């Protein structure tokens, strides 16, 4: 059995990776097996920082030969080091899983000796877990850049999800802060996995292999380098399109290491929150990155990106709730996917007025300024006042004038991006 | 006004519904129901045949409503029978599914009840904790608000197929047994003593250690933790009860 000290070191080294989801795979249990995957994902616990524990997130080892400046495990750092054997990890996963502590394994590793050697040991762990321990639960595997492509695609046959971390939003920042990594060393394996998955997806019949059923994700640190939100969102959009990523995670920078090239202040959680909101707009609301923020622009702190967009496009509002198409309903500030869905369903039976929306618990605090119900406008402000607000926003004047649109109970629930 | 008192089972509910309570009439399974002036209590003897007739009509109108109503009846809320009856009456009245009429209060209430029960069942697929007994049987006590034991049993029986386990609803004094092949629901005593396997304490300690290490102490957000994982569920979770 793994000892507590080792577990502690390997967990603390892994905890800054924000990805925690266990969704997207519907792997079935086998006859002699243990475990299956739940398509929607399951959270098993929550830590006092408000993040969920779903997978056993752990490093195979933290003796790293790389020297990325922002990383607490970089080669030059003076931290306790440990590595676990594949059997120790497997035993831990199985006994935690039997007690329903976890949904599966998230295995990552520092680059020990060489990328190939590291990837090989990770592969060994995953194969053992699947073949010897007959484990059918969720496995998320971190890819090691520069590792041999055969190792990688073999690993992908056993994992549910793989991820390569892009880490920093531009090649320039990568050169500066993580000299052993390059954009291409991350993009290349992502591209290969994506095309392999696509090719296998076209195969038909019972022999079709399972290959990364939960797809790929990536993560980048926000606030350690000077890129604007506009640039970051464009990068995300391109990755969603080119590699069919399931998620991009944003992790606001925490200074765990002091260095002259790194900011000594943590990037605010609010920025991370706004980026997640914008990311959601791109994935579920039909927005393009160029609509949300221009290239060099940062997202406003006072209100969410959808409000910002609506204020810039007041000529499209107000929309009539009983006639507007779904795409337009989704663009009303304060109306989300569920709200829009409820409205679409309910309005088939009778025309909805304002009190109907209230009864249906559609959030109207922001929406009221952008909609009409049966032709009637219920906003507290008349249109001119909202226009004035838009003007005020354009001149980027004081916070107080705009606070009308920022909800005070704004929770940073996207702290980890798990929602 | 009449109050139809049932035994709390779905068949009891449908039997009472057969007598076509109208207007202000109520169905309840609670003995301590509040009486108003001039109300009359009718004890309903569960009659499968009558219940089946109501059910057959319901299935003709909406094939999915039966499951929704069974979920509503699992709620801890004392108004569950009333909510179910309002929903049932609406469907039978329209002779069609009414699920999408979200501006109707009866539909909305039914939807809320269903969501709360389903939501809690989903939560316990995550928050349930097994302990390994000396005899190799895994034991998981829990105290759900709603009656979700039967809802989570299939999930665990599929997932932990080759593992004998007991899931015990301590408050309702019933347990689900699984021996690797068959499942059964039985009544239990309130206190069950289980002797733990020798490794159990070690794994609980490891789990608590993992839980502590995974936390980012510089970013406390207890409110969010408690929002997602309410304190009333902590009782049987080793990571919240072991101070190392």
XYZ file of C-alpha atoms in Angstrom:
663
model
C 0.000 0.000 0.000
C 1.239 3.500 -0.848
C 2.343 5.463 2.222
C 0.624 8.651 3.272
C 3.652 10.901 2.791
C 4.113 9.834 -0.824
C 0.402 10.259 -1.511
C 0.591 13.760 -0.077
C 3.552 14.815 -2.251
C 2.073 13.388 -5.434
C -1.365 14.879 -4.775
C -0.091 18.339 -3.908
C 1.941 18.381 -7.104
C -1.131 17.509 -9.154
C -3.744 19.717 -7.547
C -3.169 22.807 -9.678
C -4.459 21.028 -12.743
C -8.020 22.285 -12.904
C -9.617 19.638 -15.060
C -11.828 17.481 -12.884
C -14.703 16.368 -15.034
C -15.579 12.699 -15.384
C -18.210 13.168 -18.061
C -18.480 12.269 -21.710
C -17.833 8.543 -21.554
C -20.371 5.745 -21.237
C -17.906 2.856 -20.866
C -19.736 -0.289 -19.758
C -18.769 -2.714 -17.054
C -17.458 -6.119 -18.145
C -18.347 -9.550 -16.826
C -15.519 -9.862 -14.319
C -14.878 -6.188 -14.100
C -15.286 -3.383 -11.640
C -16.701 -0.015 -12.532
C -18.295 1.842 -15.412
C -18.402 5.431 -16.557
C -21.385 7.695 -16.027
C -22.038 9.850 -19.076
C -22.939 12.954 -17.125
C -20.080 12.576 -14.674
C -20.358 12.331 -10.890
C -18.806 14.528 -8.192
C -17.761 12.530 -5.152
C -16.642 15.188 -2.743
C -15.927 18.905 -2.443
C -12.849 20.445 -0.856
C -12.945 23.640 1.259
C -11.817 25.646 -1.767
C -15.142 24.794 -3.390
C -13.702 22.499 -6.076
C -15.056 19.052 -6.648
C -13.209 15.786 -6.337
C -14.321 13.406 -9.003
C -11.179 11.623 -10.104
C -8.149 10.595 -8.099
C -5.870 13.297 -9.461
C -2.306 12.267 -8.928
C 1.186 12.353 -10.430
C 3.085 9.173 -11.122
C 6.194 11.067 -10.062
C 7.382 14.654 -9.624
C 11.121 14.330 -10.339
C 11.087 16.572 -13.371
C 13.945 17.176 -15.799
C 12.169 20.204 -17.292
C 12.505 23.646 -15.834
C 9.290 25.528 -16.607
C 9.451 28.711 -14.556
C 5.880 28.764 -13.258
C 5.880 25.128 -12.129
C 6.453 24.142 -8.502
C 8.015 20.832 -9.626
C 10.593 22.271 -11.999
C 14.049 20.687 -11.957
C 15.711 23.461 -9.961
C 13.025 23.701 -7.289
C 13.747 22.531 -3.768
C 10.666 20.430 -3.026
C 10.182 16.910 -1.665
C 10.274 14.379 -4.489
C 8.560 11.036 -4.868
C 7.424 8.565 -7.470
C 4.898 5.786 -7.239
C 4.929 2.405 -8.908
C 2.127 1.429 -11.299
C 0.964 -1.203 -8.793
C 0.719 1.307 -5.965
C -1.469 3.542 -8.128
C -3.659 0.648 -9.290
C -4.228 -0.632 -5.771
C -5.136 2.850 -4.571
C -7.592 3.400 -7.424
C -9.325 0.062 -6.904
C -9.695 0.378 -3.152
C -10.933 3.976 -3.384
C -13.329 3.027 -6.150
C -14.790 0.116 -4.192
C -15.617 2.554 -1.381
C -17.187 4.989 -3.840
C -14.664 7.735 -3.026
C -13.805 8.400 -6.664
C -15.095 8.135 -10.192
C -11.782 7.062 -11.681
C -8.178 8.096 -12.193
C -6.581 11.274 -13.513
C -2.987 10.308 -14.087
C -0.326 12.832 -14.863
C 3.412 12.877 -14.400
C 6.473 15.049 -14.350
C 8.942 14.238 -17.102
C 11.255 11.761 -15.416
C 14.382 10.725 -17.366
C 12.788 11.323 -20.795
C 9.343 11.888 -22.324
C 9.309 8.355 -23.746
C 10.283 6.711 -20.456
C 7.579 8.678 -18.642
C 4.880 7.948 -21.184
C 5.827 4.268 -21.073
C 5.326 4.077 -17.321
C 1.995 5.875 -17.567
C 0.928 3.483 -20.293
C 1.997 0.536 -18.129
C -0.154 1.824 -15.281
C -3.225 2.259 -17.439
C -2.871 -1.111 -19.173
C -2.434 -2.833 -15.812
C -5.495 -1.124 -14.430
C -7.632 -2.170 -17.392
C -6.227 -5.644 -18.064
C -5.048 -6.997 -14.700
C -7.426 -5.230 -12.336
C -10.309 -5.260 -14.875
C -11.099 -1.650 -14.103
C -13.769 -0.041 -16.312
C -14.130 3.289 -14.552
C -13.075 6.629 -15.971
C -9.427 7.266 -16.817
C -8.100 10.668 -17.790
C -4.520 10.571 -18.986
C -2.230 13.530 -19.384
C -0.140 13.394 -22.548
C 3.581 14.037 -22.352
C 4.818 16.314 -25.159
C 7.594 14.842 -27.353
C 6.641 11.268 -26.433
C 6.602 8.658 -29.187
C 3.375 8.702 -31.200
C 2.869 4.949 -30.961
C 2.963 5.095 -27.169
C 0.440 7.904 -27.253
C -2.059 6.252 -29.553
C -1.754 2.992 -27.614
C -2.523 4.865 -24.384
C -5.519 6.466 -26.066
C -7.055 3.034 -26.558
C -7.245 2.534 -22.809
C -8.062 6.035 -21.599
C -11.427 7.779 -21.724
C -9.948 11.214 -22.134
C -6.503 12.586 -22.870
C -5.227 16.088 -22.495
C -2.162 18.042 -23.470
C -1.729 21.288 -21.619
C -0.973 24.221 -23.833
C 0.016 26.022 -20.579
C 0.538 29.511 -22.008
C -1.524 31.295 -24.639
C 1.302 32.161 -27.073
C 4.488 30.741 -28.534
C 6.398 33.772 -27.301
C 5.394 33.259 -23.677
C 6.147 29.563 -23.928
C 9.683 30.302 -25.160
C 10.197 32.647 -22.278
C 8.709 30.631 -19.429
C 8.755 27.000 -20.568
C 11.771 26.749 -22.870
C 11.573 22.960 -23.315
C 8.022 23.123 -24.646
C 6.806 24.575 -27.897
C 3.371 25.190 -29.303
C 3.981 22.526 -31.940
C 5.024 19.871 -29.387
C 1.537 20.216 -27.876
C -0.477 20.786 -31.047
C 1.054 17.915 -33.001
C -0.120 15.059 -30.725
C -3.486 16.790 -30.248
C -3.949 16.948 -33.995
C -2.918 13.309 -34.445
C -5.269 12.054 -31.753
C -8.117 14.098 -33.192
C -7.624 12.711 -36.699
C -7.194 9.160 -35.395
C -10.458 9.478 -33.482
C -12.192 10.879 -36.530
C -10.937 8.025 -38.718
C -12.079 5.410 -36.215
C -15.429 7.136 -35.887
C -16.102 6.448 -39.545
C -15.595 2.697 -39.117
C -18.787 0.731 -38.769
C -19.786 -2.524 -37.158
C -19.326 -4.403 -33.929
C -15.536 -4.467 -34.111
C -15.297 -0.721 -33.784
C -12.718 0.102 -31.150
C -13.343 2.472 -28.298
C -10.953 5.374 -28.714
C -10.955 8.317 -26.296
C -14.759 8.319 -25.872
C -14.573 11.519 -23.808
C -12.270 13.279 -26.265
C -9.496 15.733 -25.495
C -9.164 18.808 -23.324
C -6.455 21.331 -22.613
C -5.551 23.939 -20.042
C -3.811 27.277 -20.010
C -2.586 29.596 -17.319
C -4.075 33.064 -17.426
C -2.258 36.061 -16.041
C 1.317 34.749 -16.013
C 1.940 36.294 -19.429
C 0.675 39.482 -21.123
C -1.890 38.055 -23.621
C -5.295 39.744 -23.724
C -8.622 37.958 -23.262
C -9.373 38.548 -26.949
C -6.260 36.627 -27.999
C -6.971 33.836 -25.531
C -10.536 33.387 -26.766
C -9.381 33.307 -30.393
C -6.897 30.592 -29.509
C -9.603 28.590 -27.722
C -11.993 28.967 -30.620
C -9.365 27.739 -33.063
C -8.587 24.732 -30.877
C -12.259 23.834 -30.479
C -12.593 23.898 -34.233
C -9.368 22.196 -35.272
C -8.992 19.503 -32.599
C -12.694 19.087 -31.648
C -11.728 19.695 -28.028
C -14.338 19.045 -25.368
C -13.100 21.727 -23.030
C -10.471 24.394 -22.599
C -9.684 25.042 -18.948
C -8.412 28.399 -17.761
C -6.403 28.545 -14.601
C -5.759 31.931 -13.107
C -2.123 32.260 -12.207
C -1.066 31.643 -8.600
C 2.501 32.637 -7.767
C 3.932 29.460 -6.235
C 7.403 30.309 -7.499
C 9.266 33.615 -7.255
C 11.044 34.696 -10.417
C 11.874 37.984 -12.105
C 10.069 36.912 -15.293
C 6.863 36.069 -13.446
C 4.297 38.448 -11.967
C 4.346 38.302 -8.170
C 0.612 38.852 -7.895
C -2.085 36.254 -8.418
C -4.337 36.951 -11.374
C -7.834 37.551 -10.055
C -10.426 34.840 -10.018
C -12.789 37.279 -11.694
C -10.785 37.208 -14.912
C -10.876 33.422 -14.941
C -14.629 33.581 -14.300
C -15.208 35.968 -17.211
C -13.153 33.760 -19.526
C -15.257 30.753 -18.610
C -18.419 32.765 -19.272
C -17.085 33.753 -22.675
C -16.046 30.148 -23.345
C -19.590 28.995 -22.571
C -20.951 31.633 -24.946
C -18.806 30.176 -27.712
C -19.750 26.575 -27.039
C -23.416 26.695 -26.094
C -24.780 30.058 -27.220
C -23.532 30.371 -30.773
C -21.222 33.326 -30.211
C -17.983 33.788 -32.104
C -14.831 34.948 -30.345
C -14.820 38.110 -32.494
C -18.271 39.084 -31.219
C -17.213 38.759 -27.592
C -13.945 40.634 -27.604
C -11.718 42.153 -30.260
C -8.141 40.970 -30.614
C -6.406 43.130 -28.019
C -9.412 43.675 -25.778
C -9.957 42.354 -22.258
C -13.380 41.324 -20.974
C -15.056 43.939 -18.778
C -14.991 43.307 -15.041
C -18.306 45.033 -14.243
C -20.637 42.753 -16.146
C -20.607 39.449 -17.947
C -19.563 39.141 -21.591
C -23.128 38.598 -22.797
C -24.303 41.834 -21.166
C -21.352 43.594 -22.717
C -22.270 42.269 -26.141
C -25.945 43.206 -25.708
C -25.074 46.741 -24.659
C -22.997 47.105 -27.782
C -25.847 45.768 -29.923
C -28.849 47.599 -28.505
C -30.384 47.949 -31.973
C -31.244 44.213 -31.830
C -33.285 44.622 -28.640
C -35.822 44.372 -27.161
C -36.904 40.986 -28.539
C -40.450 39.671 -28.238
C -40.373 36.629 -26.003
C -43.277 34.958 -27.802
C -41.802 35.174 -31.279
C -38.015 35.419 -31.061
C -36.121 32.454 -32.518
C -34.056 30.306 -30.167
C -30.768 31.842 -31.332
C -31.988 35.273 -30.301
C -33.445 34.149 -26.970
C -30.038 32.688 -26.138
C -28.506 36.095 -26.701
C -30.659 37.892 -24.136
C -28.601 38.678 -21.016
C -29.836 36.635 -18.072
C -31.586 33.977 -20.147
C -29.586 30.778 -20.252
C -29.939 27.481 -22.024
C -32.562 26.202 -19.609
C -34.512 29.452 -19.600
C -34.596 29.567 -23.392
C -35.656 25.935 -23.549
C -38.465 26.541 -21.049
C -39.719 29.533 -23.022
C -39.653 27.637 -26.328
C -41.704 24.827 -24.807
C -44.195 26.881 -22.854
C -45.025 29.414 -25.540
C -46.450 26.683 -27.754
C -49.428 26.435 -25.402
C -50.172 30.051 -24.658
C -48.647 33.446 -25.169
C -46.440 34.275 -22.209
C -46.570 37.459 -20.243
C -44.144 38.783 -17.693
C -45.718 37.021 -14.717
C -45.642 33.706 -16.582
C -41.904 34.092 -16.990
C -41.599 34.821 -13.287
C -43.612 31.723 -12.460
C -41.399 29.643 -14.711
C -38.446 31.022 -12.798
C -36.731 32.541 -15.759
C -34.233 35.013 -14.325
C -35.473 38.452 -15.305
C -33.221 40.775 -13.415
C -31.090 41.566 -16.438
C -33.384 40.157 -19.096
C -36.232 42.614 -18.410
C -34.311 45.414 -20.132
C -33.957 43.413 -23.320
C -37.334 41.733 -23.837
C -40.976 42.473 -24.438
C -43.823 40.141 -23.425
C -46.900 40.369 -25.638
C -45.464 43.608 -26.910
C -45.092 45.166 -23.470
C -41.740 46.335 -22.147
C -41.059 45.799 -18.457
C -37.588 47.218 -18.030
C -37.109 49.681 -15.220
C -35.182 51.894 -17.556
C -36.696 53.129 -20.764
C -34.705 52.405 -23.861
C -33.069 55.791 -23.827
C -31.688 55.139 -20.374
C -30.280 51.808 -21.464
C -28.806 53.545 -24.472
C -27.267 56.051 -22.097
C -25.829 53.121 -20.279
C -24.336 51.920 -23.504
C -22.844 55.342 -24.102
C -21.498 55.396 -20.571
C -19.966 52.011 -21.203
C -18.363 53.251 -24.408
C -16.778 56.133 -22.598
C -15.863 53.573 -19.934
C -16.895 55.800 -17.076
C -17.468 54.923 -13.494
C -18.351 51.587 -12.064
C -21.401 52.860 -10.111
C -23.288 53.784 -13.229
C -22.911 50.319 -14.597
C -23.462 48.356 -11.426
C -27.114 48.071 -12.362
C -26.148 45.246 -14.639
C -23.820 43.334 -12.386
C -25.581 41.038 -10.010
C -24.275 41.367 -6.449
C -24.596 37.690 -5.680
C -22.321 36.961 -8.592
C -20.726 33.792 -7.400
C -17.391 32.672 -8.649
C -18.838 29.271 -9.189
C -16.686 28.774 -12.219
C -13.721 28.744 -9.875
C -12.681 25.493 -11.372
C -14.767 25.542 -14.472
C -16.778 22.680 -13.195
C -20.410 23.574 -13.533
C -64.178 17.927 1.775
C -62.705 14.460 2.155
C -59.246 13.309 3.096
C -58.262 9.966 1.631
C -55.725 8.275 3.891
C -53.493 5.773 2.093
C -50.719 3.363 3.060
C -48.154 5.461 1.193
C -47.505 3.078 -1.683
C -48.070 4.100 -5.314
C -50.894 1.531 -5.517
C -52.492 3.112 -2.475
C -52.244 6.471 -4.164
C -53.820 5.269 -7.399
C -56.593 3.498 -5.473
C -57.419 6.752 -3.758
C -57.242 8.526 -7.091
C -59.776 5.993 -8.405
C -62.392 7.385 -6.049
C -61.963 10.534 -8.054
C -61.279 13.089 -5.417
C -62.468 16.340 -6.797
C -62.051 19.955 -6.004
C -60.794 20.255 -2.474
C -60.416 16.565 -1.683
C -56.988 15.448 -0.562
C -54.944 12.289 -0.579
C -52.433 11.838 2.205
C -50.331 9.073 3.619
C -49.610 10.921 6.842
C -51.421 10.054 10.005
C -50.914 13.522 11.454
C -52.657 15.330 8.647
C -54.196 18.616 9.702
C -57.983 18.521 9.816
C -60.199 21.399 8.917
C -63.773 21.968 9.995
C -66.243 19.637 8.344
C -63.745 17.356 6.719
C -64.210 13.666 6.537
C -61.492 11.042 6.687
C -61.721 8.059 4.387
C -59.297 5.204 4.953
C -58.366 3.747 1.599
C -57.787 0.042 1.364
C -55.252 -0.515 -1.380
C -56.954 -2.253 -4.259
C -54.637 -3.257 -7.083
C -57.407 -3.737 -9.573
C -58.783 -0.235 -9.126
C -55.287 1.213 -9.120
C -54.470 -0.591 -12.366
C -57.508 0.929 -14.024
C -56.317 4.430 -13.182
C -52.807 3.516 -14.285
C -54.018 2.123 -17.597
C -55.771 5.386 -18.334
C -52.705 7.359 -17.318
C -50.439 5.281 -19.566
C -52.740 5.875 -22.499
C -52.532 9.613 -21.962
C -48.835 9.892 -21.165
C -46.493 6.892 -21.135
C -43.818 8.697 -19.105
C -45.918 10.228 -16.347
C -46.081 7.055 -14.259
C -42.385 7.282 -13.522
C -42.638 10.982 -12.714
C -45.465 10.352 -10.278
C -43.572 7.534 -8.603
C -40.689 9.966 -8.096
C -43.012 12.621 -6.669
C -44.360 10.066 -4.183
C -40.799 9.454 -2.967
C -40.399 13.052 -1.853
C -40.013 13.893 1.823
C -42.434 16.769 1.368
C -45.820 16.299 3.039
C -47.564 17.712 -0.034
C -46.328 14.924 -2.296
C -49.723 13.228 -2.708
C -51.426 16.510 -3.410
C -48.801 17.455 -5.997
C -49.037 14.040 -7.625
C -52.834 14.183 -7.661
C -52.925 17.652 -9.225
C -50.516 16.500 -11.897
C -52.433 13.286 -12.519
C -55.749 15.121 -12.748
C -54.294 17.567 -15.244
C -53.037 14.785 -17.518
C -56.289 12.794 -17.360
C -58.239 15.962 -17.964
C -56.292 16.949 -21.069
C -55.821 13.340 -22.201
C -52.289 14.251 -23.243
C -48.895 14.974 -21.704
C -48.828 18.333 -19.949
C -45.109 18.292 -19.115
C -44.291 21.261 -21.320
C -46.963 23.622 -19.985
C -44.496 25.308 -17.734
C -46.606 28.304 -16.858
C -49.120 26.025 -15.132
C -48.489 25.918 -11.355
C -49.444 22.224 -11.017
C -47.009 21.203 -13.743
C -44.318 23.424 -12.296
C -44.748 21.945 -8.824
C -44.600 18.402 -10.187
C -41.482 19.259 -12.118
C -39.836 20.649 -8.978
C -40.638 17.552 -6.941
C -39.270 15.267 -9.636
C -36.143 17.349 -9.936
C -35.474 17.366 -6.214
C -35.834 13.608 -5.854
C -33.778 12.843 -8.948
C -31.204 15.377 -7.871
C -30.735 13.788 -4.498
C -30.480 10.319 -6.002
C -27.761 11.622 -8.309
C -25.929 13.267 -5.423
C -25.804 10.025 -3.504
C -24.279 8.181 -6.437
C -21.329 10.379 -5.494
C -21.612 10.944 -1.747
C -22.420 7.408 -0.602
C -19.461 5.841 1.209
C -18.829 2.133 1.567
C -16.843 0.583 4.400
C -15.340 -2.859 4.022
C -16.622 -5.368 6.544
C -14.599 -8.216 8.007
C -16.582 -10.732 5.963
C -15.821 -8.880 2.721
C -19.267 -7.327 2.456
C -19.259 -3.564 1.891
C -21.621 -1.552 4.055
C -22.887 1.951 3.248
C -25.164 3.761 5.693
C -26.850 7.003 4.609
C -29.702 9.316 5.574
C -31.266 10.803 2.445
C -34.011 13.426 2.700
C -36.135 11.660 0.111
C -36.721 7.957 -0.303
C -34.040 7.314 -2.920
C -32.701 3.893 -1.896
C -34.403 2.015 -4.734
C -33.293 4.676 -7.193
C -29.572 4.348 -6.512
C -29.469 0.562 -6.129
C -29.305 -0.228 -9.882
C -26.409 2.195 -10.305
C -24.285 0.466 -7.673
C -25.347 -3.049 -8.635
C -24.106 -2.380 -12.173
C -20.969 -0.548 -11.181
C -19.852 -2.854 -8.353
C -21.154 -5.968 -10.033
C -18.805 -8.423 -8.319
C -18.910 -6.882 -4.875
C -21.385 -7.883 -2.174
C -22.802 -4.785 -0.517
C -25.492 -3.380 1.730
C -26.867 0.137 1.371
C -28.692 1.144 4.527
C -31.210 3.974 4.793
C -30.757 4.485 8.522
C -33.720 6.810 9.044
C -36.276 4.817 7.089
C -34.929 1.573 8.542
C -34.562 -0.270 5.303
C -31.655 -1.638 3.389
C -30.758 -2.838 -0.084
C -28.826 -6.072 -0.201
C -26.745 -7.283 -3.115
C -24.721 -10.485 -3.130
C -23.176 -10.292 -6.580
C -26.277 -11.703 -8.294
C -29.590 -10.825 -6.671
C -30.898 -7.628 -5.166
C -33.365 -7.312 -2.312
C -34.884 -4.598 -0.162
C -35.367 -5.484 3.518
C -36.481 -3.792 6.730
C -33.816 -3.308 9.376
C -33.222 -2.149 12.920
C -32.039 1.381 13.411
C -28.611 0.332 14.654
C -26.560 -2.202 12.788
C -23.101 -3.070 14.022
C -20.534 -3.960 11.417
C -17.053 -5.194 12.245
C -14.607 -3.596 9.845
C -11.853 -5.297 7.935
C -8.327 -4.673 9.163
C -7.411 -2.502 6.148
C -10.483 -0.285 6.322
C -9.021 2.265 8.747
C -5.866 2.575 6.634
C -7.775 3.358 3.475
C -9.994 5.863 5.244
C -6.863 7.573 6.544
C -5.349 7.624 3.043
C -8.539 9.096 1.649
C -8.616 11.797 4.315
C -4.980 12.572 3.517
C -5.809 12.813 -0.176
C -8.754 15.092 0.571
C -6.569 17.442 2.586
C -3.772 17.518 0.022
C -6.046 18.214 -2.921
C -7.353 21.397 -1.321
C -5.847 24.747 -2.352
C -5.686 26.464 1.026
C -4.953 29.903 -0.473
C -8.396 29.970 -2.073
C -10.916 29.190 0.640
C -14.523 29.008 -0.522
C -16.410 27.112 2.153
C -19.740 28.490 1.117
C -19.470 26.890 -2.272
C -18.345 23.586 -0.779
C -21.353 23.529 1.522
C -23.653 24.520 -1.303
C -22.632 21.535 -3.368
C -22.171 19.142 -0.448
C -24.639 20.044 2.330
C -23.452 19.534 5.896
C -26.277 17.104 6.666
C -24.639 14.587 4.310
C -21.252 14.696 6.044
C -22.110 12.271 8.804
C -21.015 9.176 6.899
C -18.172 10.668 4.863
C -14.761 9.736 6.261
C -13.020 12.768 4.762
C -15.247 15.097 6.811
C -15.119 13.109 10.049
C -11.534 12.062 10.445
C -9.280 14.645 12.027
C -5.759 13.530 11.455
